[in-house]
Every structure is written in C-alpha cells, then in structure tokens.
CSV table of C-alpha atoms in Angstrom, one decimal:
chain,number,residue,atom,x,y,z
A,15,MET,CA,0.0,0.0,0.0
A,16,GLY,CA,2.9,2.3,0.7
A,17,ILE,CA,4.2,1.8,-2.9
A,18,ILE,CA,0.7,2.2,-4.4
A,19,ASN,CA,0.0,5.4,-2.4
A,20,TRP,CA,3.4,6.8,-3.5
A,21,ILE,CA,2.6,6.1,-7.1
A,22,ILE,CA,-0.9,7.6,-6.9
A,23,ASP,CA,0.4,10.7,-5.1
A,24,LEU,CA,2.6,11.4,-8.0
A,25,GLY,CA,-0.5,12.2,-10.1
A,26,PRO,CA,-1.0,11.2,-13.8
A,27,SER,CA,1.4,13.8,-15.1
A,28,VAL,CA,4.3,12.1,-13.4
A,29,MET,CA,3.0,8.5,-13.1
A,30,MET,CA,2.0,8.1,-16.7
A,31,PRO,CA,5.4,9.2,-18.2
A,32,ILE,CA,7.2,6.7,-15.9
A,33,ILE,CA,4.8,3.9,-16.9
A,34,PHE,CA,5.2,4.8,-20.6
A,35,PHE,CA,9.0,5.0,-20.3
A,36,VAL,CA,9.2,1.5,-18.9
A,37,LEU,CA,6.7,0.3,-21.5
A,38,ALA,CA,8.8,1.8,-24.3
A,39,LEU,CA,11.9,0.1,-23.1
A,40,CYS,CA,10.0,-3.2,-22.9
A,41,PHE,CA,9.0,-2.8,-26.5
A,42,ARG,CA,12.7,-2.2,-27.5
A,43,VAL,CA,12.4,1.6,-28.2
A,44,LYS,CA,15.8,3.3,-28.0
A,45,ILE,CA,16.3,5.1,-24.7
A,46,GLY,CA,16.4,8.5,-26.4
A,47,SER,CA,13.1,8.0,-28.2
A,48,ALA,CA,11.6,6.3,-25.1
A,49,PHE,CA,12.5,9.4,-23.0
A,50,LYS,CA,11.1,11.8,-25.6
A,51,SER,CA,7.9,9.8,-25.9
A,52,ALA,CA,7.4,9.6,-22.1
A,53,MET,CA,8.1,13.3,-21.7
A,54,LEU,CA,5.6,14.2,-24.4
A,55,VAL,CA,3.0,12.1,-22.7
A,56,GLY,CA,3.8,13.9,-19.4
A,57,ILE,CA,3.8,17.3,-21.0
A,58,GLY,CA,0.5,16.5,-22.6
A,59,PHE,CA,-1.1,15.4,-19.3
A,60,VAL,CA,0.3,18.6,-17.6
A,61,GLY,CA,-1.2,20.7,-20.4
A,62,ILE,CA,-4.6,18.9,-20.3
A,63,SER,CA,-4.6,19.2,-16.5
A,64,LEU,CA,-3.9,22.9,-16.6
A,65,ILE,CA,-6.6,23.7,-19.1
A,66,ILE,CA,-9.2,21.5,-17.4
A,67,THR,CA,-8.3,23.2,-14.1
A,68,LEU,CA,-8.7,26.6,-15.9
A,69,LEU,CA,-12.1,25.4,-17.0
A,70,LEU,CA,-13.2,24.1,-13.6
A,71,GLU,CA,-11.9,27.2,-11.8
A,72,SER,CA,-13.8,29.4,-14.2
A,73,MET,CA,-17.0,27.4,-14.4
A,74,GLY,CA,-17.1,26.6,-10.6
A,75,PRO,CA,-18.0,30.1,-9.5
A,76,ALA,CA,-20.5,30.4,-12.3
A,77,ALA,CA,-22.2,27.1,-11.4
A,78,GLU,CA,-22.2,28.1,-7.7
A,79,ALA,CA,-23.7,31.4,-8.6
A,80,MET,CA,-26.4,29.8,-10.7
A,81,VAL,CA,-27.3,27.4,-7.8
A,82,LYS,CA,-27.8,30.4,-5.5
A,83,ARG,CA,-29.5,32.6,-8.1
A,84,PHE,CA,-32.1,29.9,-8.9
A,85,GLY,CA,-32.6,29.3,-5.2
A,86,LEU,CA,-32.1,25.5,-5.4
A,87,GLU,CA,-32.6,23.9,-2.0
A,88,LEU,CA,-32.0,20.1,-2.2
A,89,THR,CA,-30.9,17.9,0.6
A,90,VAL,CA,-28.1,15.8,-1.2
A,91,ILE,CA,-24.9,17.6,-2.2
A,92,ASP,CA,-22.5,16.8,-5.0
A,93,PRO,CA,-19.0,17.2,-3.4
A,94,GLY,CA,-17.1,16.6,-6.6
A,95,TRP,CA,-15.2,13.6,-8.2
A,96,PRO,CA,-12.1,14.2,-6.0
A,97,VAL,CA,-14.2,13.1,-3.0
A,98,ALA,CA,-15.4,10.0,-4.8
A,99,ALA,CA,-11.7,9.3,-5.7
A,100,ALA,CA,-10.7,9.7,-2.1
A,101,ILE,CA,-13.5,7.2,-1.1
A,102,GLY,CA,-12.4,4.8,-3.7
A,103,TRP,CA,-8.8,4.9,-2.5
A,104,GLY,CA,-9.7,5.1,1.2
A,105,THR,CA,-11.3,1.8,2.2
A,106,PRO,CA,-9.8,-1.5,3.4
A,107,ILE,CA,-10.5,-3.2,0.0
A,108,VAL,CA,-7.9,-1.2,-1.9
A,109,PRO,CA,-4.9,-3.6,-1.8
A,110,PHE,CA,-7.1,-6.6,-2.8
A,111,ALA,CA,-9.0,-4.6,-5.4
A,112,VAL,CA,-5.9,-3.2,-7.1
A,113,ALA,CA,-4.1,-6.6,-7.1
A,114,GLY,CA,-7.4,-8.2,-8.4
A,115,ILE,CA,-7.8,-5.6,-11.2
A,116,ILE,CA,-4.3,-6.1,-12.4
A,117,LEU,CA,-4.4,-9.9,-12.2
A,118,LEU,CA,-7.8,-10.1,-13.8
A,119,ASN,CA,-6.6,-7.9,-16.7
A,120,ILE,CA,-3.6,-10.2,-17.2
A,121,LEU,CA,-5.8,-13.3,-17.0
A,122,PHE,CA,-8.3,-11.9,-19.6
A,123,LEU,CA,-5.4,-11.0,-21.9
A,124,PHE,CA,-4.0,-14.6,-21.5
A,125,LEU,CA,-7.4,-16.1,-22.3
A,126,LYS,CA,-8.0,-13.7,-25.2
A,127,LEU,CA,-11.1,-12.3,-23.5
A,128,THR,CA,-9.8,-8.7,-23.9
A,129,LYS,CA,-7.5,-6.6,-26.1
A,130,THR,CA,-7.1,-3.9,-23.5
A,131,VAL,CA,-4.1,-3.4,-21.3
A,132,ASN,CA,-5.3,-1.1,-18.5
A,133,ILE,CA,-2.4,1.0,-17.3
A,134,ASP,CA,-4.6,3.9,-16.2
A,135,ILE,CA,-3.9,3.1,-12.5
A,136,PHE,CA,-5.0,6.5,-11.2
A,137,ASN,CA,-8.5,5.9,-12.4
A,138,PHE,CA,-8.9,2.5,-10.7
A,139,TRP,CA,-11.0,4.5,-8.2
A,140,THR,CA,-13.8,4.5,-10.7
A,141,PHE,CA,-14.2,0.8,-10.1
A,142,MET,CA,-13.3,0.8,-6.4
A,143,ILE,CA,-15.9,3.5,-5.5
A,144,ILE,CA,-18.5,0.7,-6.2
A,145,GLY,CA,-16.6,-1.7,-3.9
A,146,ALA,CA,-16.4,1.1,-1.2
A,147,LEU,CA,-20.1,1.6,-1.2
A,148,VAL,CA,-20.7,-2.2,-1.1
A,149,TYR,CA,-18.2,-2.4,1.8
A,150,SER,CA,-20.2,0.2,3.7
A,151,ILE,CA,-23.3,-2.1,3.3
A,152,THR,CA,-21.6,-5.5,3.9
A,153,ASP,CA,-18.5,-4.8,6.0
A,154,ASN,CA,-17.0,-7.6,3.9
A,155,VAL,CA,-13.7,-7.1,2.0
A,156,TRP,CA,-14.1,-10.1,-0.2
A,157,ILE,CA,-17.6,-9.4,-1.4
A,158,SER,CA,-16.7,-5.8,-2.0
A,159,THR,CA,-13.6,-6.8,-4.0
A,160,LEU,CA,-15.7,-9.2,-6.0
A,161,ILE,CA,-18.2,-6.5,-6.9
A,162,THR,CA,-15.3,-4.2,-7.9
A,163,LEU,CA,-13.9,-6.8,-10.2
A,164,ILE,CA,-17.3,-7.5,-11.8
A,165,HIS,CA,-17.6,-3.8,-12.5
A,166,PHE,CA,-14.1,-3.7,-13.9
A,167,ALA,CA,-14.7,-6.7,-16.2
A,168,VAL,CA,-17.8,-5.2,-17.7
A,169,VAL,CA,-16.2,-1.8,-18.3
A,170,LEU,CA,-13.1,-3.6,-19.8
A,171,LYS,CA,-15.3,-5.3,-22.3
A,172,ILE,CA,-17.1,-2.1,-23.2
A,173,GLY,CA,-13.7,-0.6,-23.8
A,174,ASP,CA,-12.8,-3.4,-26.2
A,175,LEU,CA,-16.1,-3.1,-28.1
A,176,THR,CA,-16.1,0.7,-28.5
A,177,ALA,CA,-12.4,1.1,-29.3
A,178,PRO,CA,-12.5,0.7,-33.1
A,179,LYS,CA,-15.2,3.4,-33.5
A,180,ILE,CA,-13.6,5.8,-31.0
A,181,GLN,CA,-10.1,5.3,-32.6
A,182,SER,CA,-11.4,6.1,-36.1
A,183,THR,CA,-13.5,9.1,-34.9
A,184,PHE,CA,-10.9,10.7,-32.7
A,185,ASN,CA,-7.8,9.6,-34.6
A,186,LEU,CA,-6.4,7.7,-31.6
A,187,LYS,CA,-5.1,4.5,-33.0
A,188,GLY,CA,-4.2,1.7,-30.6
A,189,VAL,CA,-6.1,3.0,-27.5
A,190,SER,CA,-9.3,2.2,-25.7
A,191,PHE,CA,-11.2,3.7,-22.8
A,192,ALA,CA,-12.0,1.3,-20.0
A,193,HIS,CA,-13.2,4.1,-17.8
A,194,GLY,CA,-15.8,3.5,-15.1
A,195,ILE,CA,-17.4,6.9,-15.3
A,196,THR,CA,-18.3,7.1,-19.0
A,197,ALA,CA,-18.1,3.6,-20.6
A,198,VAL,CA,-21.4,2.4,-19.1
A,199,PHE,CA,-23.3,5.1,-20.8
A,200,VAL,CA,-22.3,4.2,-24.3
A,201,PRO,CA,-25.2,1.6,-24.8
A,202,PHE,CA,-27.6,4.4,-23.9
A,203,GLY,CA,-26.0,6.7,-26.5
A,204,ILE,CA,-26.3,4.0,-29.1
A,205,LEU,CA,-30.0,3.4,-28.2
A,206,ILE,CA,-30.8,7.1,-28.3
A,207,ASN,CA,-29.1,7.4,-31.7
A,208,TRP,CA,-31.1,4.5,-33.0
A,209,ILE,CA,-34.3,6.2,-31.8
A,210,ILE,CA,-33.4,9.5,-33.4
A,211,GLU,CA,-32.6,7.9,-36.7
A,212,ARG,CA,-36.3,6.9,-36.8
A,213,ILE,CA,-37.7,10.3,-36.1
A,214,PRO,CA,-38.3,12.4,-39.3
A,215,GLY,CA,-36.9,15.9,-39.1
A,216,LEU,CA,-34.8,15.3,-36.0
A,217,ARG,CA,-32.7,12.7,-37.8
A,218,ASP,CA,-31.9,15.2,-40.6
A,219,VAL,CA,-30.5,17.9,-38.3
A,220,LYS,CA,-26.7,18.3,-38.9
A,221,ALA,CA,-25.1,19.7,-35.8
A,222,ASP,CA,-21.6,18.3,-35.9
A,223,PRO,CA,-18.8,20.9,-35.6
A,224,GLU,CA,-17.8,20.5,-39.2
A,225,SER,CA,-21.3,21.1,-40.5
A,226,ILE,CA,-21.8,24.1,-38.2
A,227,THR,CA,-18.5,25.6,-39.3
A,228,LYS,CA,-19.3,25.1,-42.9
A,229,LYS,CA,-22.7,26.7,-42.5
A,230,PHE,CA,-21.8,29.6,-40.2
A,231,GLY,CA,-18.1,30.2,-41.1
A,232,VAL,CA,-16.1,31.8,-38.2
A,233,PHE,CA,-19.3,32.0,-36.1
A,234,GLY,CA,-19.5,28.2,-36.1
A,235,GLU,CA,-15.9,27.6,-35.2
A,236,PRO,CA,-15.0,26.2,-31.7
A,237,LEU,CA,-13.6,29.4,-30.4
A,238,THR,CA,-16.7,31.3,-31.3
A,239,LEU,CA,-19.0,28.6,-29.9
A,240,GLY,CA,-16.9,28.7,-26.7
A,241,ALA,CA,-17.1,32.5,-26.4
A,242,ILE,CA,-20.9,32.5,-26.9
A,243,ILE,CA,-21.5,29.6,-24.4
A,244,GLY,CA,-19.2,31.3,-21.9
A,245,VAL,CA,-21.0,34.6,-22.2
A,246,VAL,CA,-24.5,33.0,-21.9
A,247,LEU,CA,-23.4,31.0,-18.8
A,248,GLY,CA,-22.0,34.2,-17.3
A,249,ILE,CA,-25.3,36.0,-17.8
A,250,LEU,CA,-27.2,33.1,-16.3
A,251,ALA,CA,-24.9,33.3,-13.3
A,252,GLY,CA,-25.7,37.0,-12.9
A,253,PHE,CA,-22.0,38.1,-13.4
A,254,ASN,CA,-21.2,41.7,-14.2
A,255,ILE,CA,-20.2,42.6,-17.8
A,256,GLY,CA,-16.4,42.3,-17.1
A,257,ASP,CA,-16.8,38.8,-15.6
A,258,VAL,CA,-19.2,37.7,-18.4
A,259,LEU,CA,-16.6,38.7,-21.0
A,260,THR,CA,-13.8,37.1,-19.1
A,261,LEU,CA,-15.7,33.8,-18.8
A,262,GLY,CA,-16.4,34.0,-22.6
A,263,ILE,CA,-12.7,34.4,-23.4
A,264,THR,CA,-11.7,31.7,-21.0
A,265,VAL,CA,-14.1,29.1,-22.4
A,266,ALA,CA,-13.0,30.1,-26.0
A,267,ALA,CA,-9.4,29.5,-24.9
A,268,VAL,CA,-10.3,26.1,-23.5
A,269,MET,CA,-12.0,25.1,-26.7
A,270,VAL,CA,-8.9,26.1,-28.7
A,271,LEU,CA,-6.1,25.0,-26.4
A,272,LEU,CA,-7.4,21.6,-25.1
A,273,PRO,CA,-7.2,19.8,-28.5
A,274,LYS,CA,-3.7,21.1,-29.0
A,275,MET,CA,-2.6,19.6,-25.6
A,276,VAL,CA,-4.2,16.3,-26.5
A,277,GLY,CA,-2.2,16.5,-29.8
A,278,VAL,CA,1.1,16.7,-27.8
A,279,LEU,CA,0.1,13.7,-25.7
A,280,VAL,CA,-0.9,11.7,-28.8
A,281,GLU,CA,2.5,12.5,-30.4
A,282,GLY,CA,4.2,10.9,-27.5
A,283,LEU,CA,1.8,8.0,-27.4
A,284,THR,CA,2.3,7.3,-31.1
A,285,ILE,CA,6.0,6.5,-30.7
A,286,ILE,CA,5.2,3.8,-28.1
A,287,ARG,CA,2.1,2.6,-29.9
A,288,ASP,CA,4.0,2.0,-33.2
A,289,ALA,CA,6.8,0.2,-31.3
A,290,ALA,CA,4.3,-1.9,-29.3
A,291,GLU,CA,2.4,-2.8,-32.5
A,292,ASP,CA,5.6,-4.0,-34.2
A,293,PHE,CA,6.8,-5.9,-31.1
A,294,LEU,CA,3.5,-7.6,-30.4
A,295,LYS,CA,2.7,-8.5,-34.0
A,296,ARG,CA,6.0,-10.4,-34.2
A,297,ARG,CA,5.2,-12.4,-31.1
A,298,PHE,CA,1.4,-12.5,-31.4
A,299,PRO,CA,0.6,-12.2,-35.1
A,300,ASP,CA,-3.1,-13.0,-34.6
A,301,ARG,CA,-3.6,-10.6,-31.7
A,302,GLU,CA,-4.5,-6.9,-31.4
A,303,PHE,CA,-3.9,-4.9,-28.2
A,304,TYR,CA,-5.2,-1.6,-26.9
A,305,ILE,CA,-3.7,0.7,-24.2
A,306,SER,CA,-6.4,2.0,-21.9
A,307,MET,CA,-6.3,5.8,-21.5
A,308,ASP,CA,-8.1,8.5,-19.5
A,309,THR,CA,-11.4,9.9,-20.9
A,310,ALA,CA,-9.7,13.4,-20.7
A,311,LEU,CA,-8.3,12.7,-24.2
A,312,LEU,CA,-11.9,12.7,-25.6
A,313,ILE,CA,-13.4,15.8,-24.1
A,314,ALA,CA,-11.2,18.0,-26.2
A,315,HIS,CA,-13.5,17.4,-29.2
A,316,PRO,CA,-15.6,20.5,-29.7
A,317,SER,CA,-18.9,18.6,-29.8
A,318,VAL,CA,-18.2,17.0,-26.4
A,319,LEU,CA,-16.9,20.1,-24.7
A,320,ALA,CA,-19.6,22.4,-26.0
A,321,THR,CA,-22.4,20.0,-25.1
A,322,GLY,CA,-20.9,19.6,-21.6
A,323,LEU,CA,-21.0,23.4,-21.1
A,324,LEU,CA,-24.6,23.5,-22.3
A,325,MET,CA,-25.5,20.8,-19.9
A,326,ILE,CA,-24.6,22.9,-16.8
A,327,PRO,CA,-27.8,25.1,-16.8
A,328,SER,CA,-29.8,22.1,-18.2
A,329,THR,CA,-28.8,19.9,-15.3
A,330,LEU,CA,-29.8,22.6,-12.8
A,331,LEU,CA,-33.2,22.8,-14.4
A,332,LEU,CA,-33.5,19.0,-14.4
A,333,ALA,CA,-32.7,19.0,-10.7
A,334,VAL,CA,-35.6,21.4,-10.0
A,335,ILE,CA,-38.3,19.8,-12.3
A,336,LEU,CA,-37.6,16.1,-11.8
A,337,PRO,CA,-40.1,14.8,-9.2
A,338,GLY,CA,-38.4,13.0,-6.3
A,339,ASN,CA,-34.9,14.2,-7.0
A,340,ARG,CA,-33.0,15.4,-3.9
A,341,LEU,CA,-29.5,15.7,-5.4
A,342,LEU,CA,-28.2,19.3,-5.8
A,343,PRO,CA,-25.7,19.5,-8.8
A,344,PHE,CA,-22.7,21.4,-7.6
A,345,THR,CA,-19.0,20.7,-7.7
A,346,ASP,CA,-19.1,18.3,-10.7
A,347,LEU,CA,-21.1,20.6,-13.0
A,348,ALA,CA,-18.0,21.7,-14.9
A,349,SER,CA,-17.0,18.0,-15.5
A,350,LEU,CA,-20.2,16.8,-17.1
A,351,SER,CA,-18.4,16.3,-20.5
A,352,PHE,CA,-16.8,13.1,-19.0
A,353,LEU,CA,-20.1,11.4,-18.7
A,354,PHE,CA,-20.9,11.2,-22.4
A,355,ALA,CA,-17.5,11.7,-24.1
A,356,MET,CA,-17.5,8.0,-25.3
A,357,CYS,CA,-21.0,8.4,-26.7
A,358,ALA,CA,-19.9,11.1,-29.3
A,359,PRO,CA,-18.7,8.7,-32.1
A,360,PHE,CA,-22.0,6.7,-31.9
A,361,LEU,CA,-24.0,9.9,-32.1
A,362,LYS,CA,-22.1,11.2,-35.2
A,363,GLN,CA,-20.5,14.0,-33.1
A,364,ASN,CA,-23.9,15.7,-33.5
A,365,MET,CA,-24.4,18.2,-30.7
A,366,VAL,CA,-28.2,17.9,-30.8
A,367,ARG,CA,-28.0,14.2,-30.4
A,368,LEU,CA,-25.3,14.6,-27.7
A,369,TYR,CA,-27.5,17.1,-25.8
A,370,ILE,CA,-30.5,14.8,-25.9
A,371,THR,CA,-28.3,12.0,-24.7
A,372,GLY,CA,-26.9,14.2,-22.0
A,373,LEU,CA,-30.4,15.0,-20.7
A,374,VAL,CA,-31.2,11.3,-20.5
A,375,ILE,CA,-27.9,10.5,-18.7
A,376,MET,CA,-28.3,13.4,-16.2
A,377,THR,CA,-31.8,12.2,-15.4
A,378,MET,CA,-30.4,8.8,-14.5
A,379,VAL,CA,-27.5,10.3,-12.6
A,380,LEU,CA,-29.8,12.5,-10.5
A,381,TYR,CA,-32.2,9.7,-9.6
A,382,ILE,CA,-29.3,7.2,-8.9
A,383,GLY,CA,-27.5,9.8,-6.8
A,384,THR,CA,-30.6,10.5,-4.8
A,385,ASP,CA,-31.2,6.7,-4.2
A,386,ILE,CA,-27.7,5.8,-3.1
A,387,SER,CA,-26.9,9.0,-1.1
A,388,GLY,CA,-27.2,7.3,2.3
A,389,THR,CA,-24.8,4.6,1.2
A,390,PHE,CA,-22.4,7.1,-0.4
A,391,THR,CA,-22.4,9.2,2.8
A,392,ASP,CA,-21.6,6.1,4.9
A,393,ALA,CA,-18.7,5.2,2.6
A,394,ALA,CA,-17.3,8.7,2.9
A,395,LYS,CA,-17.3,8.4,6.7
A,396,ILE,CA,-15.5,5.0,6.5
A,397,ALA,CA,-12.9,6.4,4.2
A,398,ASN,CA,-12.4,9.5,6.5
A,399,VAL,CA,-12.5,11.8,3.4
A,400,SER,CA,-12.0,15.5,3.8
A,401,LEU,CA,-15.0,17.4,2.5
A,402,PRO,CA,-14.9,20.8,0.8
A,403,SER,CA,-15.2,23.6,3.3
A,404,ASN,CA,-18.6,24.7,2.0
A,405,ILE,CA,-20.2,21.3,2.7
A,406,SER,CA,-21.5,20.4,6.2
A,407,ASP,CA,-20.4,17.1,7.7
A,408,SER,CA,-24.1,16.3,8.4
A,409,THR,CA,-25.1,16.7,4.7
A,410,GLU,CA,-25.9,13.6,2.6
A,411,LEU,CA,-23.6,13.2,-0.4
A,412,ALA,CA,-23.6,11.7,-3.9
A,413,ASN,CA,-21.6,12.4,-7.1
A,414,LEU,CA,-22.6,13.5,-10.5
A,415,VAL,CA,-19.4,12.3,-12.1
A,416,GLY,CA,-18.3,9.0,-10.5
A,417,GLY,CA,-18.7,5.3,-11.1
A,418,ALA,CA,-21.3,4.9,-8.3
A,419,SER,CA,-23.8,7.2,-10.2
A,420,THR,CA,-24.0,4.9,-13.3
A,421,PRO,CA,-26.7,2.3,-14.0
A,422,LEU,CA,-24.2,-0.5,-13.6
A,423,GLY,CA,-22.9,0.8,-10.3
A,424,TRP,CA,-26.4,1.3,-9.0
A,425,LEU,CA,-27.4,-2.2,-10.1
A,426,LEU,CA,-24.4,-3.9,-8.4
A,427,ILE,CA,-25.0,-1.9,-5.2
A,428,LYS,CA,-28.8,-2.7,-5.1
A,429,ILE,CA,-28.2,-6.4,-5.8
A,430,THR,CA,-25.8,-6.6,-2.9
A,431,SER,CA,-28.1,-4.7,-0.6
A,432,ILE,CA,-30.8,-7.3,-1.1
A,433,PHE,CA,-28.7,-9.8,0.8
A,434,TYR,CA,-27.6,-7.5,3.6
C-alpha cells in the first residue's frame, strides 16, 4: 500500500510518463526515443490538466452562482469527483481490489477475453468506488472486492467493443477507454441514436462541428461557440459585464487549447504505440492490443466540450423539475463532459443528439445519486475523506461524475443490498 500510495500521489502527469518510459523500453524503443515519448505524454497530461483546471476554476463560481441565483434547495450535495476518488482509494478493499484488477486484466489477456491493457492506475478509483459503497453495506472485504472486479470486467469489455469506433473518430489508433465513469453510458447513447434515426426531421439535423463551421463560417468555429457559451453562462450566473466577457474568453481559450494539448500527448503516445504494435505483431501475429487511457483525451472534441457546457444550466433545471430528485448538482457541474464523451462517435458527433443523450444521462444520474446518497455518505465516513469547506459534515452526499452514479454501479449496489 505504501508503494501504491506513493505512485498515486505522483499524479497522472508524473505517473504516466514513468509507466510509458518503462513500456517503451520493454518494446525495445531506443532510450532517447523512449525518453522523448514519455516526456511528451507527461507534458500532454500537464497541459490537459492545466486547461481542465482553468475550465473548472472558471466554471465553478458560475455554477455556484447559478445554484444560489435559482434558489435551489435540495438535501443531497454533490461534493465533486475528488471526494469520490478519495473514497475509492480510502477503504480496506484497496490492496485486494488493485491486485485483483491487475491480475484479472492479465488473465483476460492470456485467455484472449480482452484486447485492453489497462495501465490507467490513477482511475482505478472509478471501479473501487463501487466496492467502497458495497463495503459500507456489507462490511465484507471479499464481497466488496468481487463487486469491484465485476464492474471492472464489464467496463473492460465495453472498452474493447467501443475502441474501433472511437479510434477512427478521434484519430487515436491503438487505445481504448475502459473508464468506469463514462463507458457504461455508451449503450444508452447507441440506443438514443437508434431512436433519433427513426424520427423524421430530427434525424436530418446536422449539428456536428464540421457542418456548423461550414454553414456559419467563423461564427461556427469552436472558439466562437466557446465564447458564446461562456457569455451565456456568465449572464445566467448574474455576473457583471467584465466577468461575463472574461468567462467567454476563458471558455473560448479552453475550446482552442485543449485539443492542442491532446495532440502533444498523442504525439508521445504514437511513438510507443508504433513500437508496441511491431513488437506484439512479431510475437502474437493473430492478436491486437489496446492501451487504456483517461477519458480526458476525448473531451477535447468541440462537440463533447460544447455540449458539456450547455448541460450545466440544463442539469440545474432538471434537478428542479424532476419529481423525487434530492441531489443538488454542484461541484461536478463543470465536469459533465466526461459522462458522455465516449458516446460522441456513436452519435455522429452531433451536438443535438449529444445534448438529448446528456439529458437522459443526467436524469439517470440525479435519480441514482438520490437513491444511493445514504450509502455514499456512509462510505465517505468509513474512508475519512476531507469534504470541501462549504459542505457540512451532516449533509448527505452523492456524485454527478463517478462510477457509483451509473446504472451498472447502481445495479451492483442494489443487488448486494438485497442480501444485507
């Protein structure tokens, strides 16, 4: 656990270059090229982290202001995905779950049940958060670990099945996304796209970034869309004119800079990917392998990022009008793009289809969060997590962006609770 905690504390921007450097050497990449590749991956992660932090720090006050301005008074608070990550990494199941995930991945690779090599250790919490909630119900390490591994196995398979489409759409050859937060929602995106294709009029709406740019010129480019969305959100938040304009420029900057940082990371990834492909094809000519990556690589697409921003006020509205909902969207409002990023290729990167899918996903998340709030709060107490200063210790908790607030996570938790 000391070694695991040391690695996790390094953060993705340090941990991932070390992992990729070792991988590059294993795949016989020359040490100079391995170093360059690993550094580009690290620089890409730093750039992505800085830009996402810029977005979160800009949108956080706007989201908080909208909550206050609209007078939302709900009894379950969203403390943000860092709290969920702390819960995932903070329960007694961690050493067993981490070892189990790694061994299960190796076993599946050996049995040809998966093509994905999941090296995204930092995001193991997206699986372990389910185990943490189950542990708060059962007080049983082994059952909780088993549930964690079931969740991981399902998500790993979804990562395999979705990889070809995502690779071709986002030009990310050789990677997959076995990510517990977003992978589970892909089947819903596919189903919604199937329904839209059978609705005259709606199926003919072209709202992908390329079509919008072609139709509106500069006014349809990502930087303009970002500026417009930022200004609208600033107005909804009740900001003064200076803050409204600042938010517009900031969101426009994120729309332009984030894809460039992803490009830097992919440049480093390509060196290792090509070497790995040659190495593995010589030894396993009939096999194909994917490297699992963080969904942060996908939110840079203009359709995903723009839709995520539009979902902020929409999610607040849903929280008010949905009967029986008690979850107040709060800290994770700026991170909503992560929930449907993997759906984009299956929705033709169409922002209208993505927005409709986002509404369906957020409806599920709000109801699931409301239902599991007691269990989530108990798990937070067991893990002794530090809550944000603006959240009372007596408040019930649930996340918008976290593996526990997905249909699969909810199902596993409810099945376990039947027997305890």
